[in-house]
Short mmCIF file of C-alpha atoms in Angstrom, two decimals:
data_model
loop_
_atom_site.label_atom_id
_atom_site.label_comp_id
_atom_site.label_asym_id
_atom_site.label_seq_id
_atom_site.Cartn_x
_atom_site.Cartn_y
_atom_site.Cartn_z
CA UNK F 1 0.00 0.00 0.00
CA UNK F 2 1.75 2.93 -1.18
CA UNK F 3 2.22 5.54 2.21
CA UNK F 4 1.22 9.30 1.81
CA UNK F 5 2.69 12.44 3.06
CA UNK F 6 0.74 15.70 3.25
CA UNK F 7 1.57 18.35 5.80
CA UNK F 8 -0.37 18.93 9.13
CA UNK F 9 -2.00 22.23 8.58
CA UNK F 10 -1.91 24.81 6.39
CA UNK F 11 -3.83 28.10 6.85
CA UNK F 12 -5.72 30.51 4.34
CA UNK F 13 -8.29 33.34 4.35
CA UNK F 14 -11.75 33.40 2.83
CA UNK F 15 -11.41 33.92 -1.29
CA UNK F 16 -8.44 32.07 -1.50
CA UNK F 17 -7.21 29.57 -3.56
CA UNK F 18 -5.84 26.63 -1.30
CA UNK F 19 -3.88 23.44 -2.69
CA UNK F 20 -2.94 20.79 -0.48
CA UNK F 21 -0.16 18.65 -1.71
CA UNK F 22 0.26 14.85 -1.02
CA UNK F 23 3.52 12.68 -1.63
CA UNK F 24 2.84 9.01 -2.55
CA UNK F 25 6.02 7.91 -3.97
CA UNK F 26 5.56 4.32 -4.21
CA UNK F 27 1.88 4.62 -5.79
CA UNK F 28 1.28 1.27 -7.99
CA UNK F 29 0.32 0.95 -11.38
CA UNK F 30 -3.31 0.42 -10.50
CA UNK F 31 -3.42 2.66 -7.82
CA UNK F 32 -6.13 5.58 -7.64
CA UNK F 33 -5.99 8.89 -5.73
CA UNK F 34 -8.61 9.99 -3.54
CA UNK F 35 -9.76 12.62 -1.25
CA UNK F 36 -11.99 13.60 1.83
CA UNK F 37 -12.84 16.00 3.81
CA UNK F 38 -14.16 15.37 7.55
CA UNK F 39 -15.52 18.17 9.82
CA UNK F 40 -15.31 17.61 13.58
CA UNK F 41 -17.77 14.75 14.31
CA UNK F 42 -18.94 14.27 11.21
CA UNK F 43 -18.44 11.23 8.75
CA UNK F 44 -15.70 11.61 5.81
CA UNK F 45 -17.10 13.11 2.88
CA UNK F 46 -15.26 11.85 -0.74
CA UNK F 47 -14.34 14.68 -2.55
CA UNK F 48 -12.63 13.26 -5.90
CA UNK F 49 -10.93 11.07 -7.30
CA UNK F 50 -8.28 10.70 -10.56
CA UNK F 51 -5.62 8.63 -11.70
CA UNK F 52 -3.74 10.96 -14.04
CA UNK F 53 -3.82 14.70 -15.14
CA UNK F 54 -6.39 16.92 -14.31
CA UNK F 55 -10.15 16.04 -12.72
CA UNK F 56 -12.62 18.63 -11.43
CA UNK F 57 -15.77 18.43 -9.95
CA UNK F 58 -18.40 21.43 -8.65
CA UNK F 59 -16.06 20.90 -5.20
CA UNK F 60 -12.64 20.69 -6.22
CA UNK F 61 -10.05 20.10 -8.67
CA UNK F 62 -7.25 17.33 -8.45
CA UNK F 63 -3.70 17.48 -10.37
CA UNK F 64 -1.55 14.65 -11.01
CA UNK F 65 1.58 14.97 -12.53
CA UNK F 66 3.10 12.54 -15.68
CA UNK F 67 4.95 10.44 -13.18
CA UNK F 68 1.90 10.25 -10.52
CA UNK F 69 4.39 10.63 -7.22
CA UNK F 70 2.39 13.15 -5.69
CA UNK F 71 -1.14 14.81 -6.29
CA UNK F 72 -2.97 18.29 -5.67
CA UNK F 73 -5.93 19.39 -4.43
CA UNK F 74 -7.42 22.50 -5.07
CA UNK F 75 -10.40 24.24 -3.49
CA UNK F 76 -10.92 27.31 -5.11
CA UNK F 77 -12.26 30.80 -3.31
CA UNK F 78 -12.15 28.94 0.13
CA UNK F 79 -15.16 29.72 2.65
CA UNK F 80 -15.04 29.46 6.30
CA UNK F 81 -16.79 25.89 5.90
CA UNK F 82 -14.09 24.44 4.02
CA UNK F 83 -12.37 24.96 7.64
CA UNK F 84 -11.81 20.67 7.80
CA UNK F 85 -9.22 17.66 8.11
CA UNK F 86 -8.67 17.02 4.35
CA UNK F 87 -7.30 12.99 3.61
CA UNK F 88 -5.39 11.86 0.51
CA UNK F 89 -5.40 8.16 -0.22
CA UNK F 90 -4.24 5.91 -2.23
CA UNK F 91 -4.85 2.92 -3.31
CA UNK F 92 -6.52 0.05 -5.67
CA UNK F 93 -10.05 1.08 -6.51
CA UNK F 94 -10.88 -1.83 -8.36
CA UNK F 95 -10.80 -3.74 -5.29
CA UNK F 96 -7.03 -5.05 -5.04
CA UNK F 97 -6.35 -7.26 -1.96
CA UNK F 98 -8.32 -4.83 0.13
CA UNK F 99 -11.45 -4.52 -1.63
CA UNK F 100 -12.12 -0.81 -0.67
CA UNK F 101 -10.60 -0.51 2.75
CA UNK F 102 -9.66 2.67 3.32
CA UNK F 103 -6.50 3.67 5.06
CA UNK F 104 -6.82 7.10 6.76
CA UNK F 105 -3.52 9.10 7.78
CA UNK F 106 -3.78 12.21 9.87
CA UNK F 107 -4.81 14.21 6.85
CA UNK F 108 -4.26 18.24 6.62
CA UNK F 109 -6.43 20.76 9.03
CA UNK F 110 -7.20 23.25 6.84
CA UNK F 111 -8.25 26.69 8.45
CA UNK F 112 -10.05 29.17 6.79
CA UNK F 113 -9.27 32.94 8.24
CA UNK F 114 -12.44 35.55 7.78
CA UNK G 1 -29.57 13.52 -2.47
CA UNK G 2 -29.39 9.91 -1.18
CA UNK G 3 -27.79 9.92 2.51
CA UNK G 4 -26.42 7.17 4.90
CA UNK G 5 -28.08 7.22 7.95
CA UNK G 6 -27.15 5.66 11.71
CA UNK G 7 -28.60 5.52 14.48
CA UNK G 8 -28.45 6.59 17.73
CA UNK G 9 -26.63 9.51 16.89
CA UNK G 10 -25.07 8.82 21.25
CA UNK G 11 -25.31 5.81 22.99
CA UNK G 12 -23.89 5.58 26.80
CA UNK G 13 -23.36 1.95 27.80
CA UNK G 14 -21.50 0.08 30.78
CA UNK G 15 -18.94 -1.75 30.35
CA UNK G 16 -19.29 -5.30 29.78
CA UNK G 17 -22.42 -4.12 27.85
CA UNK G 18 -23.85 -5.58 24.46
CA UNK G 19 -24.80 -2.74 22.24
CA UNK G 20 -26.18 -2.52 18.44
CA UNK G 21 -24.99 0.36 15.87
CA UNK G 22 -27.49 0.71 13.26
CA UNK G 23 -26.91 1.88 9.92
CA UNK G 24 -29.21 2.21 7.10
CA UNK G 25 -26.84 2.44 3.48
CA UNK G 26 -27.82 4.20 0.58
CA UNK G 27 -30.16 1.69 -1.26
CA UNK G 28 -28.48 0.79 -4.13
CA UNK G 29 -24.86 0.33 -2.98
CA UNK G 30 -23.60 -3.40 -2.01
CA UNK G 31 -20.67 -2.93 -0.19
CA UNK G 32 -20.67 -2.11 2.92
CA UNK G 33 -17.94 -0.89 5.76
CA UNK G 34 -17.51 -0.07 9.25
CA UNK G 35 -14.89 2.62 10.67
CA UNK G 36 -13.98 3.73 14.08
CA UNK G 37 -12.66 6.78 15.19
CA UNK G 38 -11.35 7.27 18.49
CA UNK G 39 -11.42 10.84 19.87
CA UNK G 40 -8.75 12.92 18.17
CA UNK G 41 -7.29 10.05 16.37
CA UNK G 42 -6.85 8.66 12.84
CA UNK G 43 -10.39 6.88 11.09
CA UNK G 44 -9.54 3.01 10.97
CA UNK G 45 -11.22 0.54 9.01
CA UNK G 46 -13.24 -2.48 11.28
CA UNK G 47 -14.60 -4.51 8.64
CA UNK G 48 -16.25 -4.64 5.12
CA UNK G 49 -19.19 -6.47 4.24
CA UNK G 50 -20.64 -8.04 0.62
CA UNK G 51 -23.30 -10.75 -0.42
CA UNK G 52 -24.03 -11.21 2.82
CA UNK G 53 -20.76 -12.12 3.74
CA UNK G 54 -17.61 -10.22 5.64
CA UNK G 55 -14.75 -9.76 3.06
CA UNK G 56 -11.97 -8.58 5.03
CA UNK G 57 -11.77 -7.26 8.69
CA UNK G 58 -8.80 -5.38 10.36
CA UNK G 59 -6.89 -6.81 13.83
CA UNK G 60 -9.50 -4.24 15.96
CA UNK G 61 -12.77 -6.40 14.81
CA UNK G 62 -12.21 -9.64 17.13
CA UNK G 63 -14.72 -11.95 18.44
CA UNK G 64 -16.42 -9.38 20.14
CA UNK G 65 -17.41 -7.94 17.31
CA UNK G 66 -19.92 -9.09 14.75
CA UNK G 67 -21.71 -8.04 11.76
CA UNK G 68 -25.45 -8.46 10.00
CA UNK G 69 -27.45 -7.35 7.36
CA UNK G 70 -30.76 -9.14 8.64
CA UNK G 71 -33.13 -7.41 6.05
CA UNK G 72 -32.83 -5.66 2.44
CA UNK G 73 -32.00 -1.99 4.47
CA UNK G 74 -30.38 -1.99 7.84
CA UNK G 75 -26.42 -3.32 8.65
CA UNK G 76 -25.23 -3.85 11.97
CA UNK G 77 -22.77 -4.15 14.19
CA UNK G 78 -22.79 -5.45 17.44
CA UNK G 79 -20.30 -5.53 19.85
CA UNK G 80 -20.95 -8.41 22.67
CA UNK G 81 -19.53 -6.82 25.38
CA UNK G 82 -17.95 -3.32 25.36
CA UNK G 83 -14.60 -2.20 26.91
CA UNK G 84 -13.64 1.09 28.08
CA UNK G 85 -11.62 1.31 24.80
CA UNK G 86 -14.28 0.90 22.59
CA UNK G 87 -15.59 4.40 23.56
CA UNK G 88 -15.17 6.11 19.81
CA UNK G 89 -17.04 7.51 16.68
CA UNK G 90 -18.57 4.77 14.71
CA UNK G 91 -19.35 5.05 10.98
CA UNK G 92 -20.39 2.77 8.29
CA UNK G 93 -20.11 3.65 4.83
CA UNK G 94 -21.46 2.17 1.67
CA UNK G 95 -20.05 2.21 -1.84
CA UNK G 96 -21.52 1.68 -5.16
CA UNK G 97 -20.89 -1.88 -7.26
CA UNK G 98 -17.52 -2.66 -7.87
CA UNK G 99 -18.16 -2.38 -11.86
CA UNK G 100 -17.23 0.65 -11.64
CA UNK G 101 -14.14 0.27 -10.23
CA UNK G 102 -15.58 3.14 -7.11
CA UNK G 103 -14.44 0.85 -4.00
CA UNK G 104 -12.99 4.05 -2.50
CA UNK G 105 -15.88 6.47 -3.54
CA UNK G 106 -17.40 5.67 0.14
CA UNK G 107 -20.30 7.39 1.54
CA UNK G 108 -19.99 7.90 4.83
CA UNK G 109 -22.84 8.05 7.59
CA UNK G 110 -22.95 10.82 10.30
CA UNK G 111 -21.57 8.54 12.98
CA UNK G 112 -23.07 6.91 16.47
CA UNK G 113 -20.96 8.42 19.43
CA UNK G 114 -20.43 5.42 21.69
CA UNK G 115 -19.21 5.94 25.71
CA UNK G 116 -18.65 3.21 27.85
CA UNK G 117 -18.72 3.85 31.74
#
């Protein structure tokens, strides 16, 4: 399972852009990347997924470079309620020898700044 | 927008307690998962559940632990008789069929608090 690195926290203020950056240097062939978002005692929430280049959604966008060690995700125009613990993963979507368990790091608290 | 759904939201229990988590997945996913999440740590995975039947569990799901979907809605998981330590967030999350290739497109219910005395 290929390990992730994304920082602790990172701060911003409301209308900015925000990109979170995650290191997965061993990521397999068949590996997918994949994000969430938690609030304080709430659920995860899946943000988006990709496997190469560029994906956006209506939440975010995701950026994967040619060689797929690391990934990006951007939130654009940040609110005060994108103030949350954001995950990267990474891992075998298509089920793998884990079959969709998902392996949850410390993630990134992102704080949003009126 | 379909939802997953748990119930209680709390539920207090003594120690040495049986208690049921309830969850109710979004109706047309098959897989199924529980996670804990102990106060101010990381989410881990307890166990994952298709066709009726577990398909992988981690070292925290032990014999105290068990799993059920006894009708076409609700999945459960029991836990025989709680320890302090089991005091945590509990969530299940359900995932669309694995045509798609979405295993870790997870939807994630709003959690039951659980505190054993």
């Amino acid at each position: 399972l290929a390990k992730t690195t994304q920082p602790i926290s990172m701060d911003s203020y409301e209308g900015q852009e925000v990109n979170i950056t995650c290191s997965h240097n061993n990521i397999a062939t068949n590996d997918y990347i994949t994000w969430y978002q938690q609030f304080p005692s709430q659920g995860p929430r899946f943000i988006i997924q990709g496997y190469k280049t560029k994906v956006t959604n209506e939440v975010a966008s995701l950026f994967i470079p040619a060689d797929r060690k690391s990934s990006t995700l951007s939130l654009p125009r940040v609110s005060l309620s994108d103030t949350a613990v954001y995950y990267c993963l990474v891992g075998d979507i298509l089920g793998g020898s884990t079959l969709g368990r998902l392996y949850f790091g410390r993630g990134t608290q992102l704080t949003v700044w009126p | 927008e379909p939802e997953v759904t748990q119930t209680p939201s709390h539920q207090v229990t003594q120690m040495g307690q049986e208690v049921i988590l309830r969850c109710v997945p979004i109706s047309n996913h098959l897989y199924f998962y529980w996670y804990r999440q102990i106060l101010g740590q990381k989410v881990e995975f307890l166990v994952s559940f298709y066709n009726n039947e577990i398909s992988e569990k981690s070292e925290i799901f032990d014999d105290q632990f068990s799993v059920e979907r006894p009708d076409g809605s609700n999945f459960t998981l029991k836990i025989r008789s709680t320890k302090l330590e089991d005091s945590a967030m509990y969530f299940c999350a359900s995932s669309p069929a694995s045509g798609t290739g979405k295993f870790h497109e997870q939807y994630f219910g709003p959690g039951t608090r659980l505190t054993v005395t």
